[in-house]
Short mmCIF file of C-alpha atoms and ligand atoms in Angstrom, two decimals:
data_model
loop_
_atom_site.label_atom_id
_atom_site.label_comp_id
_atom_site.label_asym_id
_atom_site.label_seq_id
_atom_site.Cartn_x
_atom_site.Cartn_y
_atom_site.Cartn_z
CA UNK A 1 -136.76 -2.00 -55.07
CA UNK A 2 -135.12 1.19 -55.37
CA UNK A 3 -131.89 2.39 -57.66
CA UNK A 4 -129.50 2.82 -57.54
CA UNK A 5 -128.27 0.40 -55.17
CA UNK A 6 -125.40 -1.88 -53.79
CA UNK A 7 -126.85 -4.84 -53.14
CA UNK A 8 -124.46 -6.52 -50.48
CA UNK A 9 -124.20 -10.05 -49.93
CA UNK A 10 -122.52 -10.63 -46.06
CA UNK A 11 -122.76 -14.71 -46.76
CA UNK A 12 -119.55 -13.93 -49.30
CA UNK A 13 -118.03 -11.31 -47.48
CA UNK A 14 -117.80 -13.60 -44.19
CA UNK A 15 -116.92 -16.42 -46.98
CA UNK A 16 -114.15 -13.97 -48.57
CA UNK A 17 -112.81 -13.29 -44.80
CA UNK A 18 -113.29 -16.94 -43.96
CA UNK A 19 -111.19 -17.66 -47.07
CA UNK A 20 -108.13 -15.24 -46.75
CA UNK A 21 -107.75 -15.59 -42.89
CA UNK A 22 -107.55 -19.57 -43.28
CA UNK A 23 -105.06 -19.51 -45.58
CA UNK A 24 -102.65 -16.49 -43.67
CA UNK A 25 -103.12 -18.24 -40.24
CA UNK A 26 -100.84 -21.42 -41.64
CA UNK A 27 -98.66 -18.50 -42.31
CA UNK A 28 -98.70 -16.86 -38.90
CA UNK A 29 -100.17 -14.29 -40.11
CA UNK A 30 -104.18 -12.72 -38.46
CA UNK A 31 -106.13 -10.53 -39.96
CA UNK A 32 -107.87 -7.24 -38.74
CA UNK A 33 -110.92 -6.53 -41.09
CA UNK A 34 -110.68 -3.58 -42.42
CA UNK A 35 -114.12 -1.67 -42.19
CA UNK A 36 -113.15 2.37 -43.88
CA UNK A 37 -114.67 1.83 -47.12
CA UNK A 38 -117.88 0.50 -45.71
CA UNK A 39 -118.30 3.41 -43.56
CA UNK A 40 -118.22 0.91 -40.25
CA UNK A 41 -121.19 -0.55 -41.71
CA UNK A 42 -122.65 -3.24 -38.66
CA UNK A 43 -123.27 -5.97 -41.53
CA UNK A 44 -120.60 -5.57 -43.15
CA UNK A 45 -118.19 -5.94 -39.59
CA UNK A 46 -120.29 -8.88 -38.11
CA UNK A 47 -119.90 -10.69 -41.34
CA UNK A 48 -115.86 -10.02 -41.38
CA UNK A 49 -116.09 -11.12 -37.96
CA UNK A 50 -118.08 -14.36 -38.75
CA UNK A 51 -115.22 -15.02 -41.52
CA UNK A 52 -112.90 -15.13 -38.50
CA UNK A 53 -111.22 -11.39 -38.17
CA UNK A 54 -109.52 -11.18 -35.29
CA UNK A 55 -110.23 -7.44 -34.94
CA UNK A 56 -111.76 -4.65 -37.13
CA UNK A 57 -109.45 -1.21 -38.12
CA UNK A 58 -111.20 1.54 -39.58
CA UNK A 59 -109.29 5.36 -40.47
CA UNK A 60 -112.18 7.13 -39.35
CA UNK A 61 -113.16 7.15 -35.29
CA UNK A 62 -117.02 7.76 -36.27
CA UNK A 63 -116.99 4.16 -37.83
CA UNK A 64 -115.90 2.89 -34.97
CA UNK A 65 -118.17 4.78 -32.47
CA UNK A 66 -120.98 3.43 -35.56
CA UNK A 67 -119.80 -0.59 -35.27
CA UNK A 68 -119.31 0.00 -30.41
CA UNK A 69 -122.95 1.37 -30.91
CA UNK A 70 -124.20 -1.87 -32.68
CA UNK A 71 -122.60 -4.47 -30.50
CA UNK A 72 -120.11 -5.44 -32.33
CA UNK A 73 -117.18 -6.66 -30.63
CA UNK A 74 -113.66 -5.42 -31.05
CA UNK A 75 -110.94 -4.73 -30.34
CA UNK A 76 -111.24 -1.53 -32.71
CA UNK A 77 -107.57 -0.20 -34.11
CA UNK A 78 -107.97 3.22 -35.40
CA UNK A 79 -105.78 2.82 -38.79
CA UNK A 80 -105.04 6.63 -39.34
CA UNK A 81 -103.18 8.80 -36.81
CA UNK A 82 -105.81 10.28 -34.17
CA UNK A 83 -106.67 13.80 -34.89
CA UNK A 84 -105.58 15.35 -31.82
CA UNK A 85 -109.08 17.15 -31.67
CA UNK A 86 -110.16 13.71 -31.57
CA UNK A 87 -108.15 11.92 -29.12
CA UNK A 88 -110.95 11.90 -25.95
CA UNK A 89 -113.50 9.65 -28.37
CA UNK A 90 -109.78 7.46 -29.84
CA UNK A 91 -109.07 6.58 -26.38
CA UNK A 92 -112.70 5.80 -25.27
CA UNK A 93 -113.84 4.02 -28.47
CA UNK A 94 -110.51 2.81 -29.87
CA UNK A 95 -108.60 -0.32 -28.30
CA UNK A 96 -105.61 0.87 -30.21
CA UNK A 97 -104.40 3.02 -32.64
CA UNK A 98 -101.83 3.72 -35.22
CA UNK A 99 -99.09 7.08 -34.30
CA UNK A 100 -96.32 8.53 -35.90
CA UNK A 101 -96.54 11.84 -33.76
CA UNK A 102 -94.83 12.31 -30.66
CA UNK A 103 -97.52 15.08 -29.99
CA UNK A 104 -100.43 13.00 -30.54
CA UNK A 105 -99.28 10.32 -28.20
CA UNK A 106 -98.69 13.07 -25.19
CA UNK A 107 -102.14 14.13 -26.10
CA UNK A 108 -103.44 10.26 -26.51
CA UNK A 109 -102.07 9.63 -22.92
CA UNK A 110 -103.61 12.35 -21.76
CA UNK A 111 -106.99 11.37 -22.28
CA UNK A 112 -106.20 7.57 -21.22
CA UNK A 113 -105.34 9.41 -17.69
CA UNK A 114 -108.56 11.45 -17.40
CA UNK A 115 -110.33 8.65 -18.37
CA UNK A 116 -109.01 6.37 -16.20
CA UNK A 117 -107.50 3.64 -18.55
CA UNK A 118 -104.76 2.65 -20.95
CA UNK A 119 -104.61 2.89 -24.66
CA UNK A 120 -102.47 0.74 -26.98
CA UNK A 121 -100.22 1.88 -29.62
CA UNK A 122 -98.48 0.64 -32.70
CA UNK A 123 -96.15 2.78 -34.05
CA UNK A 124 -96.01 3.64 -37.56
CA UNK A 125 -92.62 3.17 -39.85
CA UNK A 126 -91.85 4.39 -43.06
CA UNK A 127 -90.63 2.57 -45.51
CA UNK A 128 -90.70 4.23 -48.68
CA UNK A 129 -93.99 4.81 -49.87
CA UNK A 130 -93.84 8.05 -48.16
CA UNK A 131 -97.74 8.47 -46.44
CA UNK A 132 -97.63 7.74 -42.78
CA UNK A 133 -94.65 6.43 -40.17
CA UNK A 134 -91.46 7.86 -38.68
CA UNK A 135 -88.18 7.40 -40.64
CA UNK A 136 -86.19 4.58 -39.55
CA UNK A 137 -83.64 7.04 -38.09
CA UNK A 138 -85.91 8.91 -35.66
CA UNK A 139 -87.43 5.28 -34.40
CA UNK A 140 -85.91 5.10 -31.99
CA UNK A 141 -86.45 8.49 -30.26
CA UNK A 142 -90.31 7.89 -31.07
CA UNK A 143 -90.11 4.50 -28.98
CA UNK A 144 -88.85 6.39 -26.43
CA UNK A 145 -91.17 8.58 -26.18
CA UNK A 146 -93.75 5.99 -26.25
CA UNK A 147 -92.12 3.94 -23.19
CA UNK A 148 -92.46 7.51 -21.36
CA UNK A 149 -96.25 8.20 -21.90
CA UNK A 150 -97.93 6.95 -18.10
CA UNK A 151 -100.77 5.49 -20.08
CA UNK A 152 -99.78 4.00 -23.37
CA UNK A 153 -99.16 0.84 -23.94
CA UNK A 154 -96.73 0.09 -26.76
CA UNK A 155 -97.82 -3.14 -28.17
CA UNK A 156 -95.94 -3.24 -32.09
CA UNK A 157 -94.94 -1.46 -35.25
CA UNK A 158 -96.23 -1.38 -38.59
CA UNK A 159 -96.17 -0.10 -42.12
CA UNK A 160 -97.88 0.69 -44.45
CA UNK A 161 -97.16 0.67 -48.73
CA UNK A 162 -98.51 0.74 -51.91
CA UNK A 163 -101.00 2.90 -51.63
CA UNK A 164 -99.14 6.79 -52.41
CA UNK A 165 -96.42 6.24 -54.63
CA UNK A 166 -97.39 1.80 -55.23
CA UNK A 167 -93.87 1.21 -53.33
CA UNK A 168 -94.59 -2.64 -53.28
CA UNK A 169 -94.63 -4.46 -49.68
CA UNK A 170 -92.46 -6.76 -51.03
CA UNK A 171 -89.95 -9.66 -49.09
CA UNK A 172 -87.32 -6.64 -48.96
CA UNK A 173 -89.89 -4.43 -47.36
CA UNK A 174 -90.88 -6.89 -44.81
CA UNK A 175 -87.66 -8.68 -44.20
CA UNK A 176 -86.97 -4.97 -43.25
CA UNK A 177 -89.79 -4.47 -40.94
CA UNK A 178 -89.36 -8.16 -39.14
CA UNK A 179 -85.34 -7.16 -38.59
CA UNK A 180 -86.21 -3.61 -37.09
CA UNK A 181 -88.96 -5.39 -34.58
CA UNK A 182 -86.26 -7.80 -33.54
CA UNK A 183 -83.53 -4.60 -33.32
CA UNK A 184 -85.78 -3.03 -31.55
CA UNK A 185 -86.74 -5.52 -29.11
CA UNK A 186 -83.08 -5.98 -27.85
CA UNK A 187 -82.29 -2.63 -27.50
CA UNK A 188 -85.30 -1.67 -25.37
CA UNK A 189 -85.43 -4.95 -23.55
CA UNK A 190 -89.19 -4.88 -24.66
CA UNK A 191 -91.56 -7.60 -26.28
CA UNK A 192 -93.75 -6.42 -29.11
CA UNK A 193 -96.74 -8.55 -29.59
CA UNK A 194 -98.33 -7.11 -32.72
CA UNK A 195 -95.97 -6.75 -36.37
CA UNK A 196 -98.62 -5.04 -38.45
CA UNK A 197 -97.10 -5.58 -42.41
CA UNK A 198 -99.84 -4.20 -44.61
CA UNK A 199 -102.48 -4.22 -46.47
CA UNK A 200 -104.45 -5.88 -49.44
CA UNK A 201 -101.47 -5.28 -51.34
CA UNK A 202 -99.55 -7.53 -49.14
CA UNK A 203 -101.41 -10.66 -50.32
CA UNK A 204 -99.30 -11.11 -53.22
CA UNK A 205 -96.45 -11.23 -50.39
CA UNK A 206 -98.50 -13.30 -47.96
CA UNK A 207 -99.38 -15.85 -50.10
CA UNK A 208 -96.42 -16.66 -52.25
CA UNK A 209 -95.22 -18.72 -49.61
CA UNK A 210 -92.85 -16.62 -48.22
CA UNK A 211 -91.20 -16.54 -44.82
CA UNK A 212 -93.72 -13.88 -42.97
CA UNK A 213 -90.45 -13.28 -40.21
CA UNK A 214 -91.94 -11.75 -37.58
CA UNK A 215 -95.36 -10.27 -39.71
CA UNK A 216 -98.08 -11.21 -37.79
CA UNK A 217 -100.98 -9.09 -38.95
CA UNK A 218 -102.39 -7.81 -42.23
CA UNK A 219 -105.14 -5.46 -41.90
CA UNK A 220 -107.27 -6.18 -44.93
CA UNK A 221 -110.51 -4.64 -46.52
CA UNK A 222 -110.46 -4.18 -50.25
CA UNK A 223 -109.72 -8.03 -50.63
CA UNK A 224 -112.67 -9.02 -48.51
CA UNK A 225 -114.92 -6.79 -49.60
CA UNK A 226 -114.00 -7.20 -53.50
CA UNK A 227 -112.07 -10.59 -53.85
CA UNK A 228 -110.15 -9.14 -55.79
CA UNK A 229 -106.08 -8.45 -55.64
CA UNK A 230 -105.46 -4.81 -55.64
CA UNK A 231 -102.31 -4.68 -57.12
CA UNK A 232 -103.17 -6.64 -60.24
CA UNK A 233 -106.85 -6.29 -60.15
CA UNK A 234 -107.34 -10.09 -60.69
CA UNK A 235 -109.84 -12.09 -58.75
CA UNK A 236 -108.19 -14.20 -55.50
CA UNK A 237 -108.34 -17.98 -56.34
CA UNK A 238 -111.70 -19.02 -54.02
CA UNK A 239 -113.00 -15.71 -53.18
CA UNK A 240 -115.88 -14.44 -54.48
CA UNK A 241 -115.84 -10.74 -56.81
CA UNK A 242 -119.43 -10.57 -56.59
CA UNK A 243 -120.39 -9.60 -52.94
CA UNK A 244 -121.01 -6.33 -53.17
CA UNK A 245 -122.80 -5.16 -56.98
CA UNK A 246 -124.17 -1.86 -58.39
CA UNK A 247 -127.39 -1.76 -59.30
CA UNK A 248 -128.76 0.93 -62.36
CA UNK A 249 -132.06 1.46 -63.26
CA UNK A 250 -132.58 2.43 -67.01
CA UNK A 251 -135.28 5.32 -67.70
CA UNK A 252 -134.16 6.34 -71.32
CA UNK A 253 -133.84 3.44 -74.24
CA UNK A 254 -133.76 4.88 -77.66
CA UNK A 255 -131.69 3.97 -81.02
CA UNK A 256 -130.25 7.19 -81.65
CA UNK A 257 -126.91 7.80 -83.88
CA UNK A 258 -123.91 6.96 -82.79
CA UNK A 259 -122.07 10.39 -83.05
CA UNK A 260 -123.41 13.32 -81.80
CA UNK A 261 -123.69 16.67 -83.88
CA UNK A 262 -123.23 20.42 -83.54
CA UNK A 263 -120.16 22.72 -82.27
CA UNK A 264 -118.15 20.28 -79.73
CA UNK A 265 -116.74 21.52 -76.57
CA UNK A 266 -116.02 19.30 -73.80
CA UNK A 267 -118.40 17.78 -71.77
CA UNK A 268 -119.49 18.63 -67.87
CA UNK A 269 -116.12 15.98 -66.98
CA UNK A 270 -113.73 16.88 -69.62
CA UNK A 271 -113.35 16.47 -73.00
CA UNK A 272 -115.45 13.09 -73.59
CA UNK A 273 -113.87 10.03 -75.47
CA UNK A 274 -114.54 9.62 -79.10
CA UNK A 275 -117.33 7.49 -80.01
CA UNK A 276 -116.12 5.47 -82.81
CA UNK A 277 -118.59 4.42 -85.54
CA UNK A 278 -121.57 5.72 -87.39
CA UNK A 279 -125.17 5.01 -87.85
CA UNK A 280 -127.60 4.32 -85.38
CA UNK A 281 -127.47 1.87 -82.14
CA UNK A 282 -129.52 1.09 -79.27
CA UNK A 283 -128.55 3.33 -76.24
CA UNK A 284 -129.68 3.24 -72.94
CA UNK A 285 -129.51 6.09 -69.71
CA UNK A 286 -129.31 4.71 -66.13
CA UNK A 287 -130.12 6.79 -63.23
CA UNK A 288 -126.53 7.17 -61.51
CA UNK A 289 -123.83 9.24 -62.56
CA UNK A 290 -120.65 10.75 -60.92
CA UNK A 291 -122.62 11.72 -57.75
CA UNK A 292 -123.22 7.95 -56.58
CA UNK A 293 -120.14 6.34 -58.06
CA UNK A 294 -116.79 6.43 -60.03
CA UNK A 295 -118.42 5.57 -63.35
CA UNK A 296 -114.63 4.29 -64.45
CA UNK A 297 -114.56 1.70 -61.98
CA UNK A 298 -117.72 -0.20 -63.34
CA UNK A 299 -117.58 -3.13 -65.37
CA UNK A 300 -120.64 -3.47 -67.10
CA UNK A 301 -122.57 -6.75 -67.75
CA UNK A 302 -121.58 -8.93 -71.06
CA UNK A 303 -122.38 -7.39 -73.92
CA UNK A 304 -123.61 -3.75 -72.25
CA UNK A 305 -120.54 -0.86 -72.93
CA UNK A 306 -120.44 1.98 -70.75
CA UNK A 307 -119.96 5.15 -73.14
CA UNK A 308 -119.91 8.26 -70.57
CA UNK A 309 -121.43 9.75 -67.85
CA UNK A 310 -122.13 12.96 -66.17
CA UNK A 311 -123.61 13.70 -62.27
CA UNK A 312 -126.56 12.11 -62.72
CA UNK A 313 -126.27 10.05 -65.85
CA UNK A 314 -124.74 6.96 -66.98
CA UNK A 315 -125.03 6.09 -70.89
CA UNK A 316 -124.75 2.18 -72.01
CA UNK A 317 -124.97 0.75 -75.51
CA UNK A 318 -126.62 -2.98 -74.81
CA UNK A 319 -125.64 -4.27 -78.40
CA UNK A 320 -127.99 -6.29 -79.53
CA UNK A 321 -129.64 -6.81 -76.08
CA UNK A 322 -133.26 -5.02 -75.87
CA UNK A 323 -133.03 -2.58 -72.44
CA UNK A 324 -136.50 -1.53 -71.58
CA UNK A 325 -137.09 1.17 -69.34
CA UNK A 326 -137.63 0.27 -65.83
CA UNK A 327 -134.86 -2.79 -66.06
CA UNK A 328 -132.32 -2.94 -64.05
CA UNK A 329 -128.42 -3.31 -64.67
CA UNK A 330 -125.98 -4.66 -62.55
CA UNK A 331 -122.10 -3.35 -62.21
CA UNK A 332 -119.46 -5.23 -60.49
CA UNK A 333 -117.40 -2.06 -58.31
CA UNK A 334 -113.24 -1.95 -58.06
CA UNK A 335 -112.27 0.09 -54.72
CA UNK A 336 -112.98 3.72 -55.86
CA UNK A 337 -116.12 3.12 -57.33
CA UNK A 338 -117.09 1.18 -54.01
CA UNK A 339 -115.96 4.05 -52.07
CA UNK A 340 -118.11 6.77 -53.78
CA UNK A 341 -121.25 4.57 -53.69
CA UNK A 342 -120.57 3.59 -50.20
CA UNK A 343 -120.58 7.02 -49.23
CA UNK A 344 -123.56 8.37 -51.27
CA UNK A 345 -126.54 9.18 -49.52
CA UNK A 346 -128.32 8.74 -52.91
CA UNK A 347 -127.18 5.15 -53.40
CA UNK A 348 -129.57 2.87 -51.24
CA UNK A 349 -127.67 -0.18 -49.66
CA UNK A 350 -129.42 -3.51 -49.48
CA UNK A 351 -128.01 -6.03 -47.30
CA UNK A 352 -128.60 -9.81 -48.00
CA UNK A 353 -127.68 -12.92 -46.10
CA UNK A 354 -129.57 -16.38 -45.40
CA UNK A 355 -129.84 -14.82 -42.09
CA UNK A 356 -132.39 -12.48 -43.89
CA UNK A 357 -132.82 -9.32 -46.34
CA UNK A 358 -131.95 -5.86 -44.68
CA UNK A 359 -132.32 -2.54 -45.87
CA UNK A 360 -130.06 0.34 -44.74
C1 LIG B 1 -106.73 1.71 -45.65
C2 LIG B 1 -106.08 0.57 -44.82
C3 LIG B 1 -106.02 -0.43 -45.05
C4 LIG B 1 -106.66 -1.70 -46.04
O1 LIG B 1 -106.28 -1.26 -47.10
P1 LIG B 1 -106.89 -2.10 -48.26
O2 LIG B 1 -106.37 -1.90 -49.57
O3 LIG B 1 -108.56 -2.09 -48.27
O4 LIG B 1 -106.82 -3.63 -47.70
C5 LIG B 1 -105.18 -0.89 -44.09
N1 LIG B 1 -103.92 -0.25 -43.80
C6 LIG B 1 -104.19 1.26 -43.59
C7 LIG B 1 -103.56 1.94 -43.04
C8 LIG B 1 -105.08 1.76 -44.54
O5 LIG B 1 -105.26 3.40 -44.47
#
C-alpha cells in the first residue's frame, strides 16, 4: 500500500464520538462534531454522526460544501466568522454561523434576503483568550443589531478559550458565560437555545462533575479524532488514541556513525538537536518529512527514536530492532501533525471500517 499515508479507522472515530456524547449528555451538553482538521472528510463526518453528534461544525465553508455535496446530514455550523466575500455561500450552505462583527451580520442578512431564507447566528463573546468575540461591554449593542437584521435568527451565545492565549475554560469562565446568557435573556425578553461553551479543551471542566449551568453545547474535533485531552495530552479514559495513525516507508537502513563530521552549520530547518553518544548505530530513513507532517508531533513505535527531519526525510534510529528497506513504521500524531498530514496532498488517506475499506 502506498506511503506516507494516514490509516483512519472510522469505527474508532465513531466510538470516540459516542463515548464523549454519552458522557456529556448526562451533564446536559450536546456535541457538535468539528471536522476542520479532516478538511470536512465525508467519511469522518459520517462516523461522527454515527457516534451521535447532534450537528457538524467547520471553520471553512468549502469543507461544509464538501460534506453537503456528499449528502452528509447537518445541521452545519460555520464556527469561524464568515468572510464578507463568502456570505452568499455561507447562507446557502451553513445552517448557522458564529459571528462577532455587525458589518458581517448585515451582509449575511442581505444575502439571506436575496436567497429568500433565514440564517441562524451565534454571537461569540470574548472572555479573555483574545481570539474571536465581542467584548462583554459591547455585547448588548451587537445583540440589538442582530435582532434588527430581518433575515437573521439569534439562537445563542458562544465563547472560545484555550486556543490563542491558553486561557483555561474553567468553572469561572463557564459561569460567566451562563450568567451573561441569563442576563441577556432578561434584558431583551428573548430565549437563547444555544450556549456553546468551547472546544476539546473544555472537557476537563465538563467531565469534572462541575455544574454545566446554561452551557448546553461543546464543539469537539481533536478529542474525537485523537482521543486525547489537548491541554495535558493525556488519553481520555475509554477513548481510542490510535483512530488515526501515520504510516511511513523505510527507504534507507544502514549502520552509520552517531556523530556527523565536517564543518558544522545549521540544517535546513534550523540548528539540529545535538546527537548524543559515539560509535555506530542503525539509522533508517523514511520517505516522509516536513512537507507531509509536523515531525515534532509524531510519536514513534517503542524502540524507535526520531533523530530529525527535513522536507522529505524522517531520520530515525531503530535501536536493536532491524529495519528493512521497504518496511513500514506506524506513528501516532498530535493535533499539529494530524492537521498537516490531513492537508498534504502527498499523504494518502486510507479509510477503514467494518463496513469496508476505502482510499481517498
Ligand atoms: C477548531 C475549533 C473548535 C474545535 O476545537 P478542537 O480542539 O478540535 O476540539 C471549536 N470551536 C472553534 C471556534 C474552533 O475554531
